[in-house]
Amino acid sequence: MDRMTAASSDPPTSEPGEAAARGPDLGGMLRRSARGDESAFAELYDATCRRIYGLVLRIVRDPAMSEEVTQEVYLDVWRTSARFDGAKGSAISWLMTIAHRTAVDRVRSSEASRRRDDAHATATQEVDFDQTAEAAHTSIEAQRVRKALESLTEAQRSAVELAYLGGYTHTEVASLLDLPLGTAKTRIRDGLIRLRDTLGVPA
Amino acid sequence: MSPDLHHLSGAYAVDALDIDERSSFERHLTACPACRAEVAELQGAAHALSSLSDVAPPASLRTSVLSGIAHVRPLPPVGPEPEEHTAPAPAESEQLAPVVPLLRRPRSWVAAAAAAAAVVVGGVAVNAWTTPEPALTAAQQVQGAGDAATVTSEKEGTSATLAYSRELDQSVLTVSGLAPAPEGMTYQLWYVGTDEVARPAGFLTPSDGRGEALLQGSVSAATAVGVTVEPAGGSSSPTSDPIMVMAVA
């Protein structure tokens, strides 16, 4: 986030409740992007690219493909920026939802999963958070999240990690964890509920 | 609402539903405010995990991204502007579950259609059925419509002909020389609209290399028809590059 630029000079025109955002005003950048403001979009890119590229890379694994997917994500964000509605959730959540789904859909296409499997034949039974990027270890947010994960049971944590960071379907998660079919989705939901309660995440 | 569906909220929030479950849950979401609220909260929690995988992308990516958007017009807001909308906008589910624009790489379809040198616009076909035929299939009706036009594409031994009728607002794709889809995969058909979004239009299952399918949906807003290879059961948006694209005049 060191590259983030000063927040929008464009005063928020809508909901007063939203003005109290901490960090860069991503919602404002999205609104300006929707009007075709490329410099606002560049600010948005600078403020979010580490998070988006990092997640995509985590799921997709192949760096070249991850760049492709990331580019696709930002193109989608640009095209659909007018559809972002701050009343329904935070801008970062909206962005990450697009990024996650695009990455997951890509790895599920056959060619992509073959390439990923070739590159990482041995990966994934256990997702190791310590393998992640240097920056993540020091960020306060990452420490908070890591701590919150400790509140999950081992089973919930594995299910959530495989689904979110591994990009697996609940059926695949069940099979990877030797769970009866149908159990994984409950684990995922219970784990996320606990994570939400521990983090106190705003929607 | 059904407790079964309600329990899918977590898996939906992390994109862990398969394609059929995803679409049925999205339908459920439009009618269930409780699930909508829960999904939003669980997505917020899930996305906190992405702070654990913070990685700086190569600097070249910034240039590609910023030069990529320069040629793309942002879509207008989905909102109460009736004169803007010809098609009913699935506003509710779209905002909740920001469905990634169906067409991931808009230009690839357009480019593919443009580059398909073999595409022949056949113009208005001769109406072979001038006398009423009671037992015509829907496909035959399209092919025999008074305003039927055809587009043919030939590629590596595969021939595909799209017949469409504006009057009937339908189209039929006929192929020959098409190998069966790989194990666990299927050929999925798409209508690509003027908004460059690809919408699912059914499937094509060749037998002995031949196949015919009446596309689901309306040809009127389409600028092209595409075929992609998708995981069995299909996708809600293309996950691979099209193997065939035919421009609709």
CSV table of C-alpha atoms in Angstrom, one decimal:
chain,number,residue,atom,x,y,z
A,1,MET,CA,0.0,0.0,0.0
A,2,ASP,CA,3.0,2.2,0.0
A,3,ARG,CA,2.3,3.3,-3.5
A,4,MET,CA,-1.2,4.5,-2.8
A,5,THR,CA,-1.8,8.0,-3.9
A,6,ALA,CA,-3.8,10.6,-2.2
A,7,ALA,CA,-7.5,9.7,-2.1
A,8,SER,CA,-10.0,11.2,-4.5
A,9,SER,CA,-10.2,14.9,-4.7
A,10,ASP,CA,-13.7,14.3,-5.9
A,11,PRO,CA,-16.0,14.7,-2.9
A,12,PRO,CA,-18.3,11.7,-2.3
A,13,THR,CA,-21.6,12.6,-3.7
A,14,SER,CA,-23.7,9.9,-2.0
A,15,GLU,CA,-24.0,8.0,1.2
A,16,PRO,CA,-22.5,10.0,4.1
A,17,GLY,CA,-21.8,6.8,6.0
A,18,GLU,CA,-19.3,5.7,3.5
A,19,ALA,CA,-17.1,8.8,3.9
A,20,ALA,CA,-15.5,7.2,7.0
A,21,ALA,CA,-13.5,4.8,5.0
A,22,ARG,CA,-10.0,4.1,6.2
A,23,GLY,CA,-7.2,3.8,3.8
A,24,PRO,CA,-7.4,4.8,0.2
A,25,ASP,CA,-10.9,5.6,-1.0
A,26,LEU,CA,-11.3,2.7,-3.4
A,27,GLY,CA,-15.0,3.4,-3.8
A,28,GLY,CA,-14.3,6.9,-5.0
A,29,MET,CA,-11.7,5.6,-7.4
A,30,LEU,CA,-14.2,3.2,-8.8
A,31,ARG,CA,-16.8,5.9,-9.2
A,32,ARG,CA,-14.4,8.0,-11.1
A,33,SER,CA,-13.3,5.1,-13.2
A,34,ALA,CA,-16.9,4.5,-14.2
A,35,ARG,CA,-16.8,7.9,-15.8
A,36,GLY,CA,-13.8,7.0,-17.8
A,37,ASP,CA,-11.2,8.5,-15.6
A,38,GLU,CA,-8.1,6.5,-16.4
A,39,SER,CA,-5.9,8.2,-13.8
A,40,ALA,CA,-8.4,7.2,-11.1
A,41,PHE,CA,-8.1,3.7,-12.4
A,42,ALA,CA,-4.3,3.9,-12.2
A,43,GLU,CA,-4.6,4.9,-8.5
A,44,LEU,CA,-7.0,2.0,-8.0
A,45,TYR,CA,-4.5,-0.4,-9.6
A,46,ASP,CA,-1.6,0.9,-7.5
A,47,ALA,CA,-3.7,0.5,-4.3
A,48,THR,CA,-4.9,-3.0,-5.0
A,49,CYS,CA,-2.5,-4.8,-7.4
A,50,ARG,CA,-0.5,-6.6,-4.8
A,51,ARG,CA,-3.6,-8.0,-3.2
A,52,ILE,CA,-5.2,-9.0,-6.5
A,53,TYR,CA,-2.1,-10.4,-8.2
A,54,GLY,CA,-1.2,-12.2,-5.0
A,55,LEU,CA,-4.5,-13.9,-4.7
A,56,VAL,CA,-4.6,-14.8,-8.4
A,57,LEU,CA,-1.1,-16.2,-8.2
A,58,ARG,CA,-2.0,-18.2,-5.1
A,59,ILE,CA,-4.9,-19.8,-7.0
A,60,VAL,CA,-3.5,-20.1,-10.5
A,61,ARG,CA,0.2,-20.6,-9.6
A,62,ASP,CA,1.6,-20.2,-13.1
A,63,PRO,CA,3.0,-16.7,-13.1
A,64,ALA,CA,2.4,-16.0,-16.8
A,65,MET,CA,-1.2,-17.2,-16.5
A,66,SER,CA,-1.6,-15.2,-13.3
A,67,GLU,CA,-0.6,-12.0,-15.1
A,68,GLU,CA,-3.1,-12.8,-17.8
A,69,VAL,CA,-5.8,-13.4,-15.3
A,70,THR,CA,-5.0,-10.3,-13.3
A,71,GLN,CA,-5.2,-8.2,-16.5
A,72,GLU,CA,-8.5,-9.7,-17.2
A,73,VAL,CA,-9.7,-8.9,-13.7
A,74,TYR,CA,-8.8,-5.3,-14.1
A,75,LEU,CA,-10.4,-5.0,-17.5
A,76,ASP,CA,-13.6,-6.4,-16.0
A,77,VAL,CA,-13.3,-4.0,-13.0
A,78,TRP,CA,-12.9,-1.1,-15.5
A,79,ARG,CA,-15.9,-2.2,-17.6
A,80,THR,CA,-18.2,-2.8,-14.7
A,81,SER,CA,-17.1,-0.1,-12.3
A,82,ALA,CA,-20.4,1.6,-12.6
A,83,ARG,CA,-22.1,-1.5,-11.1
A,84,PHE,CA,-20.2,-1.2,-7.8
A,85,ASP,CA,-22.6,-0.2,-5.1
A,86,GLY,CA,-21.1,0.8,-1.8
A,87,ALA,CA,-24.4,0.1,0.0
A,88,LYS,CA,-24.0,-3.6,-0.7
A,89,GLY,CA,-20.4,-4.1,0.4
A,90,SER,CA,-17.0,-2.7,0.5
A,91,ALA,CA,-15.0,-1.9,-2.6
A,92,ILE,CA,-12.2,-4.2,-1.7
A,93,SER,CA,-14.7,-7.1,-1.2
A,94,TRP,CA,-16.2,-6.3,-4.6
A,95,LEU,CA,-12.8,-6.3,-6.3
A,96,MET,CA,-11.6,-9.4,-4.6
A,97,THR,CA,-14.9,-11.2,-5.5
A,98,ILE,CA,-14.2,-10.5,-9.2
A,99,ALA,CA,-10.6,-11.5,-8.8
A,100,HIS,CA,-11.4,-14.7,-7.0
A,101,ARG,CA,-14.0,-15.9,-9.4
A,102,THR,CA,-12.0,-15.1,-12.5
A,103,ALA,CA,-9.0,-17.0,-11.1
A,104,VAL,CA,-11.1,-20.0,-10.0
A,105,ASP,CA,-13.0,-20.1,-13.3
A,106,ARG,CA,-9.7,-20.1,-15.1
A,107,VAL,CA,-8.1,-23.0,-13.2
A,108,ARG,CA,-11.3,-25.0,-13.6
A,109,SER,CA,-11.0,-24.9,-17.4
A,110,SER,CA,-9.3,-28.0,-18.4
A,111,GLU,CA,-6.2,-26.7,-20.0
A,112,ALA,CA,-5.5,-24.4,-17.1
A,113,SER,CA,-5.8,-27.1,-14.5
A,114,ARG,CA,-3.5,-29.3,-16.4
A,115,ARG,CA,-0.9,-26.7,-16.5
A,116,ARG,CA,-1.3,-25.9,-12.9
A,117,ASP,CA,-1.2,-29.6,-11.9
A,118,ASP,CA,2.0,-30.1,-13.9
A,119,ALA,CA,3.6,-27.2,-12.2
A,120,HIS,CA,2.6,-28.2,-8.8
A,121,ALA,CA,1.9,-31.9,-8.8
A,122,THR,CA,2.6,-32.1,-5.1
A,123,ALA,CA,1.0,-29.0,-3.9
A,124,THR,CA,-2.2,-28.4,-1.9
A,125,GLN,CA,-3.0,-31.2,0.5
A,126,GLU,CA,-1.8,-28.8,3.1
A,127,VAL,CA,-1.8,-25.2,2.3
A,128,ASP,CA,1.1,-23.5,4.1
A,129,PHE,CA,0.5,-19.9,4.9
A,130,ASP,CA,4.2,-19.5,5.6
A,131,GLN,CA,5.1,-19.9,2.0
A,132,THR,CA,3.4,-16.6,1.2
A,133,ALA,CA,5.1,-13.4,0.3
A,134,GLU,CA,7.5,-11.6,2.5
A,135,ALA,CA,5.2,-8.6,2.8
A,136,ALA,CA,2.4,-10.6,4.2
A,137,HIS,CA,4.5,-11.6,7.3
A,138,THR,CA,4.8,-8.1,8.5
A,139,SER,CA,1.5,-6.6,7.5
A,140,ILE,CA,-0.8,-5.9,10.5
A,141,GLU,CA,-3.8,-7.0,8.6
A,142,ALA,CA,-2.1,-10.3,7.8
A,143,GLN,CA,-1.2,-10.8,11.5
A,144,ARG,CA,-4.8,-10.2,12.5
A,145,VAL,CA,-6.1,-12.6,9.9
A,146,ARG,CA,-3.5,-15.3,10.9
A,147,LYS,CA,-4.6,-14.9,14.5
A,148,ALA,CA,-8.3,-15.1,13.5
A,149,LEU,CA,-7.6,-18.3,11.6
A,150,GLU,CA,-6.4,-19.9,14.8
A,151,SER,CA,-10.0,-19.6,16.1
A,152,LEU,CA,-11.1,-22.1,13.5
A,153,THR,CA,-11.1,-25.8,14.1
A,154,GLU,CA,-8.4,-27.6,12.1
A,155,ALA,CA,-11.1,-29.1,9.9
A,156,GLN,CA,-12.8,-25.8,9.2
A,157,ARG,CA,-9.5,-24.1,8.5
A,158,SER,CA,-8.4,-26.8,6.0
A,159,ALA,CA,-11.7,-26.6,4.2
A,160,VAL,CA,-11.7,-22.8,4.0
A,161,GLU,CA,-8.1,-22.7,2.8
A,162,LEU,CA,-8.6,-25.3,0.1
A,163,ALA,CA,-11.7,-23.7,-1.1
A,164,TYR,CA,-10.6,-20.0,-1.0
A,165,LEU,CA,-6.9,-20.2,-1.6
A,166,GLY,CA,-6.8,-23.5,-3.5
A,167,GLY,CA,-9.8,-22.7,-5.7
A,168,TYR,CA,-11.3,-26.2,-5.2
A,169,THR,CA,-15.0,-26.9,-5.3
A,170,HIS,CA,-16.6,-28.2,-2.1
A,171,THR,CA,-16.8,-31.7,-3.7
A,172,GLU,CA,-13.1,-31.6,-4.4
A,173,VAL,CA,-12.5,-30.3,-0.9
A,174,ALA,CA,-14.5,-33.2,0.5
A,175,SER,CA,-12.4,-35.6,-1.5
A,176,LEU,CA,-9.1,-34.0,-0.5
A,177,LEU,CA,-10.0,-34.1,3.1
A,178,ASP,CA,-11.7,-37.5,3.1
A,179,LEU,CA,-15.0,-36.0,4.2
A,180,PRO,CA,-18.3,-37.4,3.3
A,181,LEU,CA,-19.8,-35.6,0.3
A,182,GLY,CA,-21.8,-32.7,1.4
A,183,THR,CA,-19.9,-32.2,4.6
A,184,ALA,CA,-17.3,-29.8,3.2
A,185,LYS,CA,-19.8,-27.1,2.4
A,186,THR,CA,-20.9,-27.1,6.0
A,187,ARG,CA,-17.3,-26.9,7.2
A,188,ILE,CA,-16.6,-24.0,4.8
A,189,ARG,CA,-19.6,-22.1,6.0
A,190,ASP,CA,-19.0,-22.7,9.7
A,191,GLY,CA,-15.3,-21.7,9.2
A,192,LEU,CA,-16.3,-18.5,7.4
A,193,ILE,CA,-18.8,-17.6,10.1
A,194,ARG,CA,-16.2,-18.0,12.8
A,195,LEU,CA,-13.7,-16.0,10.8
A,196,ARG,CA,-16.3,-13.3,10.3
A,197,ASP,CA,-17.1,-13.2,14.0
A,198,THR,CA,-13.5,-13.1,15.0
A,199,LEU,CA,-12.5,-10.5,12.5
A,200,GLY,CA,-15.6,-8.5,12.8
A,201,VAL,CA,-15.5,-7.9,9.1
A,202,PRO,CA,-17.9,-5.4,7.7
A,203,ALA,CA,-19.8,-6.9,4.8
B,1,MET,CA,-36.2,-20.8,2.1
B,2,SER,CA,-34.9,-24.3,1.8
B,3,PRO,CA,-32.3,-25.0,4.5
B,4,ASP,CA,-30.3,-27.0,1.9
B,5,LEU,CA,-29.9,-23.9,-0.2
B,6,HIS,CA,-29.2,-21.8,2.8
B,7,HIS,CA,-26.2,-23.9,3.6
B,8,LEU,CA,-24.6,-23.2,0.3
B,9,SER,CA,-23.9,-19.6,1.3
B,10,GLY,CA,-20.4,-20.4,2.5
B,11,ALA,CA,-19.4,-22.4,-0.5
B,12,TYR,CA,-20.9,-19.8,-2.7
B,13,ALA,CA,-18.9,-17.0,-1.0
B,14,VAL,CA,-15.6,-18.8,-1.8
B,15,ASP,CA,-16.7,-19.9,-5.4
B,16,ALA,CA,-16.7,-23.5,-4.3
B,17,LEU,CA,-20.0,-24.4,-5.9
B,18,ASP,CA,-20.0,-26.2,-9.2
B,19,ILE,CA,-21.6,-24.4,-12.1
B,20,ASP,CA,-25.1,-25.8,-11.7
B,21,GLU,CA,-25.2,-25.2,-8.0
B,22,ARG,CA,-23.9,-21.7,-8.6
B,23,SER,CA,-26.6,-20.8,-10.9
B,24,SER,CA,-29.4,-22.3,-8.8
B,25,PHE,CA,-28.0,-20.6,-5.7
B,26,GLU,CA,-27.9,-17.2,-7.6
B,27,ARG,CA,-31.5,-17.7,-8.5
B,28,HIS,CA,-32.2,-18.3,-4.8
B,29,LEU,CA,-30.3,-15.2,-3.8
B,30,THR,CA,-32.5,-13.0,-5.8
B,31,ALA,CA,-35.4,-14.1,-3.6
B,32,CYS,CA,-33.7,-14.5,-0.2
B,33,PRO,CA,-32.4,-11.3,1.5
B,34,ALA,CA,-31.1,-13.3,4.5
B,35,CYS,CA,-28.8,-15.3,2.2
B,36,ARG,CA,-27.7,-12.2,0.4
B,37,ALA,CA,-26.7,-10.6,3.6
B,38,GLU,CA,-24.9,-13.7,4.8
B,39,VAL,CA,-23.0,-14.1,1.5
B,40,ALA,CA,-21.8,-10.5,1.6
B,41,GLU,CA,-20.5,-11.0,5.2
B,42,LEU,CA,-18.9,-14.3,4.4
B,43,GLN,CA,-17.3,-12.9,1.3
B,44,GLY,CA,-15.9,-10.1,3.4
B,45,ALA,CA,-14.4,-12.6,5.8
B,46,ALA,CA,-13.1,-14.8,3.0
B,47,HIS,CA,-11.4,-11.9,1.2
B,48,ALA,CA,-9.6,-11.0,4.4
B,49,LEU,CA,-7.6,-14.2,3.7
B,50,SER,CA,-6.2,-12.5,0.6
B,51,SER,CA,-4.1,-10.3,2.8
B,52,LEU,CA,-2.0,-13.4,3.4
B,53,SER,CA,-1.0,-13.6,-0.2
B,54,ASP,CA,0.2,-10.1,-0.9
B,55,VAL,CA,2.7,-10.2,-3.9
B,56,ALA,CA,3.9,-7.4,-6.0
B,57,PRO,CA,3.2,-8.0,-9.7
B,58,PRO,CA,5.8,-7.3,-12.4
B,59,ALA,CA,6.0,-3.7,-13.3
B,60,SER,CA,5.1,-4.5,-16.9
B,61,LEU,CA,1.7,-5.7,-15.8
B,62,ARG,CA,0.7,-2.1,-14.9
B,63,THR,CA,1.5,-0.9,-18.4
B,64,SER,CA,-0.5,-3.7,-19.9
B,65,VAL,CA,-3.5,-3.1,-17.7
B,66,LEU,CA,-3.5,0.6,-18.2
B,67,SER,CA,-3.0,0.4,-22.0
B,68,GLY,CA,-5.7,-2.4,-22.1
B,69,ILE,CA,-8.4,-0.3,-20.6
B,70,ALA,CA,-7.8,2.7,-22.8
B,71,HIS,CA,-9.7,1.0,-25.6
B,72,VAL,CA,-12.6,-0.2,-23.5
B,73,ARG,CA,-15.7,1.8,-22.6
B,74,PRO,CA,-17.0,1.3,-19.1
B,75,LEU,CA,-20.5,0.0,-19.1
B,76,PRO,CA,-23.3,2.3,-17.9
B,77,PRO,CA,-24.7,1.8,-14.4
B,78,VAL,CA,-27.4,-0.8,-13.9
B,79,GLY,CA,-30.2,1.3,-12.5
B,80,PRO,CA,-33.6,2.8,-12.9
B,81,GLU,CA,-33.0,4.3,-16.3
B,82,PRO,CA,-35.6,2.4,-18.3
B,83,GLU,CA,-34.7,4.0,-21.6
B,84,GLU,CA,-31.2,2.6,-21.3
B,85,HIS,CA,-32.4,-1.0,-21.1
B,86,THR,CA,-33.7,-3.2,-23.8
B,87,ALA,CA,-33.0,-6.4,-22.0
B,88,PRO,CA,-34.1,-7.0,-18.5
B,89,ALA,CA,-31.1,-6.4,-16.3
B,90,PRO,CA,-30.5,-9.1,-13.6
B,91,ALA,CA,-29.5,-6.2,-11.4
B,92,GLU,CA,-30.0,-7.9,-8.0
B,93,SER,CA,-27.9,-11.0,-8.5
B,94,GLU,CA,-25.3,-9.1,-10.5
B,95,GLN,CA,-24.5,-6.6,-7.9
B,96,LEU,CA,-24.4,-9.2,-5.2
B,97,ALA,CA,-22.4,-11.6,-7.0
B,98,PRO,CA,-20.4,-9.5,-9.3
B,99,VAL,CA,-20.5,-11.9,-12.1
B,100,VAL,CA,-17.5,-11.3,-14.0
B,101,PRO,CA,-18.4,-10.0,-17.4
B,102,LEU,CA,-19.3,-13.1,-19.3
B,103,LEU,CA,-16.8,-12.4,-22.0
B,104,ARG,CA,-13.4,-12.4,-20.5
B,105,ARG,CA,-11.5,-11.2,-23.4
B,106,PRO,CA,-13.9,-9.2,-25.5
B,107,ARG,CA,-11.5,-8.6,-28.3
B,108,SER,CA,-10.7,-12.3,-28.8
B,109,TRP,CA,-14.2,-13.0,-30.1
B,110,VAL,CA,-14.3,-10.0,-32.3
B,111,ALA,CA,-10.8,-10.7,-33.5
B,112,ALA,CA,-11.6,-14.3,-34.1
B,113,ALA,CA,-14.6,-13.5,-36.1
B,114,ALA,CA,-12.7,-10.9,-38.1
B,115,ALA,CA,-9.8,-13.2,-38.7
B,116,ALA,CA,-11.9,-16.1,-39.7
B,117,ALA,CA,-11.0,-15.7,-43.4
B,118,ALA,CA,-13.1,-18.8,-44.2
B,119,VAL,CA,-16.2,-17.2,-43.0
B,120,VAL,CA,-18.6,-16.9,-45.8
B,121,VAL,CA,-21.8,-14.9,-45.4
B,122,GLY,CA,-24.2,-16.9,-47.4
B,123,GLY,CA,-26.8,-14.3,-47.7
B,124,VAL,CA,-30.4,-15.1,-47.9
B,125,ALA,CA,-30.9,-18.8,-48.5
B,126,VAL,CA,-33.4,-20.2,-50.8
B,127,ASN,CA,-36.5,-21.2,-49.0
B,128,ALA,CA,-36.8,-24.9,-49.6
B,129,TRP,CA,-40.1,-25.2,-47.8
B,130,THR,CA,-42.5,-23.1,-49.7
B,131,THR,CA,-45.4,-25.4,-48.9
B,132,PRO,CA,-46.5,-25.8,-45.3
B,133,GLU,CA,-44.8,-28.8,-43.7
B,134,PRO,CA,-46.5,-29.8,-40.5
B,135,ALA,CA,-43.7,-31.9,-39.1
B,136,LEU,CA,-40.8,-29.5,-39.3
B,137,THR,CA,-38.4,-29.4,-36.5
B,138,ALA,CA,-37.5,-26.1,-34.9
B,139,ALA,CA,-34.2,-26.3,-36.7
B,140,GLN,CA,-35.8,-26.9,-40.0
B,141,GLN,CA,-38.2,-24.0,-39.5
B,142,VAL,CA,-35.2,-21.7,-39.0
B,143,GLN,CA,-33.4,-23.0,-42.0
B,144,GLY,CA,-36.5,-22.7,-44.0
B,145,ALA,CA,-37.6,-19.3,-42.8
B,146,GLY,CA,-38.2,-16.7,-45.5
B,147,ASP,CA,-35.4,-14.5,-44.2
B,148,ALA,CA,-33.0,-17.3,-43.3
B,149,ALA,CA,-29.4,-16.4,-43.8
B,150,THR,CA,-26.4,-18.7,-43.3
B,151,VAL,CA,-22.8,-18.2,-42.3
B,152,THR,CA,-20.2,-21.0,-42.9
B,153,SER,CA,-16.9,-21.5,-41.2
B,154,GLU,CA,-14.3,-24.1,-42.2
B,155,LYS,CA,-11.4,-24.9,-40.0
B,156,GLU,CA,-9.1,-27.9,-40.0
B,157,GLY,CA,-11.6,-30.3,-41.4
B,158,THR,CA,-14.5,-29.1,-39.3
B,159,SER,CA,-17.2,-27.3,-41.1
B,160,ALA,CA,-19.9,-25.3,-39.3
B,161,THR,CA,-22.9,-23.6,-40.7
B,162,LEU,CA,-25.0,-21.2,-38.7
B,163,ALA,CA,-28.5,-20.6,-40.1
B,164,TYR,CA,-30.5,-17.8,-38.6
B,165,SER,CA,-33.7,-16.0,-39.0
B,166,ARG,CA,-34.5,-12.6,-37.6
B,167,GLU,CA,-38.1,-13.2,-38.1
B,168,LEU,CA,-38.1,-16.3,-35.9
B,169,ASP,CA,-35.4,-14.8,-33.8
B,170,GLN,CA,-33.6,-18.1,-33.7
B,171,SER,CA,-30.5,-19.8,-35.1
B,172,VAL,CA,-29.3,-23.3,-35.7
B,173,LEU,CA,-25.7,-24.5,-35.8
B,174,THR,CA,-24.9,-27.5,-38.0
B,175,VAL,CA,-21.4,-29.0,-37.9
B,176,SER,CA,-19.6,-31.8,-39.5
B,177,GLY,CA,-16.1,-33.3,-39.0
B,178,LEU,CA,-16.1,-32.3,-35.3
B,179,ALA,CA,-14.4,-34.8,-33.0
B,180,PRO,CA,-16.2,-35.6,-29.7
B,181,ALA,CA,-15.4,-33.3,-26.9
B,182,PRO,CA,-12.6,-34.5,-24.6
B,183,GLU,CA,-13.5,-36.7,-21.6
B,184,GLY,CA,-15.4,-34.7,-19.0
B,185,MET,CA,-15.8,-31.8,-21.4
B,186,THR,CA,-18.6,-30.5,-23.6
B,187,TYR,CA,-19.1,-28.1,-26.5
B,188,GLN,CA,-21.0,-25.1,-25.3
B,189,LEU,CA,-22.6,-22.5,-27.6
B,190,TRP,CA,-22.7,-18.8,-26.9
B,191,TYR,CA,-24.5,-15.8,-28.2
B,192,VAL,CA,-22.2,-12.8,-28.1
B,193,GLY,CA,-24.1,-9.6,-27.8
B,194,THR,CA,-23.4,-6.0,-28.9
B,195,ASP,CA,-22.3,-5.5,-25.4
B,196,GLU,CA,-19.5,-8.0,-26.1
B,197,VAL,CA,-20.9,-10.3,-23.4
B,198,ALA,CA,-21.2,-14.0,-24.2
B,199,ARG,CA,-24.4,-15.6,-23.0
B,200,PRO,CA,-24.8,-19.4,-22.8
B,201,ALA,CA,-26.9,-20.7,-25.7
B,202,GLY,CA,-26.9,-24.4,-25.1
B,203,PHE,CA,-24.7,-27.3,-26.1
B,204,LEU,CA,-23.6,-29.3,-29.1
B,205,THR,CA,-23.0,-33.0,-29.0
B,206,PRO,CA,-21.7,-34.4,-32.2
B,207,SER,CA,-22.2,-38.0,-33.1
B,208,ASP,CA,-20.0,-39.5,-35.8
B,209,GLY,CA,-18.6,-36.0,-36.3
B,210,ARG,CA,-22.0,-34.5,-37.1
B,211,GLY,CA,-24.2,-32.4,-34.9
B,212,GLU,CA,-27.0,-29.9,-35.0
B,213,ALA,CA,-28.3,-27.6,-32.3
B,214,LEU,CA,-31.0,-25.0,-32.1
B,215,LEU,CA,-29.4,-22.2,-30.0
B,216,GLN,CA,-31.2,-21.2,-26.8
B,217,GLY,CA,-32.0,-17.6,-26.6
B,218,SER,CA,-32.5,-14.8,-29.0
B,219,VAL,CA,-30.4,-14.1,-32.0
B,220,SER,CA,-31.7,-10.5,-32.3
B,221,ALA,CA,-29.2,-8.9,-30.0
B,222,ALA,CA,-26.3,-11.1,-31.1
B,223,THR,CA,-23.3,-10.0,-33.2
B,224,ALA,CA,-21.7,-13.4,-33.2
B,225,VAL,CA,-22.1,-17.1,-32.2
B,226,GLY,CA,-19.2,-18.9,-30.6
B,227,VAL,CA,-18.4,-22.4,-29.5
B,228,THR,CA,-16.0,-23.2,-26.7
B,229,VAL,CA,-15.0,-26.4,-24.9
B,230,GLU,CA,-16.2,-26.3,-21.3
B,231,PRO,CA,-16.3,-28.7,-18.4
B,232,ALA,CA,-19.3,-31.1,-18.6
B,233,GLY,CA,-22.4,-29.3,-17.4
B,234,GLY,CA,-21.3,-26.1,-19.0
B,235,SER,CA,-20.1,-22.8,-17.7
B,236,SER,CA,-21.9,-19.6,-17.0
B,237,SER,CA,-19.2,-17.7,-19.0
B,238,PRO,CA,-16.6,-19.0,-21.4
B,239,THR,CA,-13.5,-20.4,-19.6
B,240,SER,CA,-11.5,-21.0,-22.8
B,241,ASP,CA,-10.9,-19.4,-26.1
B,242,PRO,CA,-13.6,-20.1,-28.7
B,243,ILE,CA,-12.9,-22.9,-31.2
B,244,MET,CA,-15.3,-21.3,-33.7
B,245,VAL,CA,-16.8,-17.9,-34.0
B,246,MET,CA,-19.3,-16.9,-36.6
B,247,ALA,CA,-20.3,-13.3,-37.1
B,248,VAL,CA,-24.0,-12.7,-37.4
B,249,ALA,CA,-24.8,-10.0,-40.0
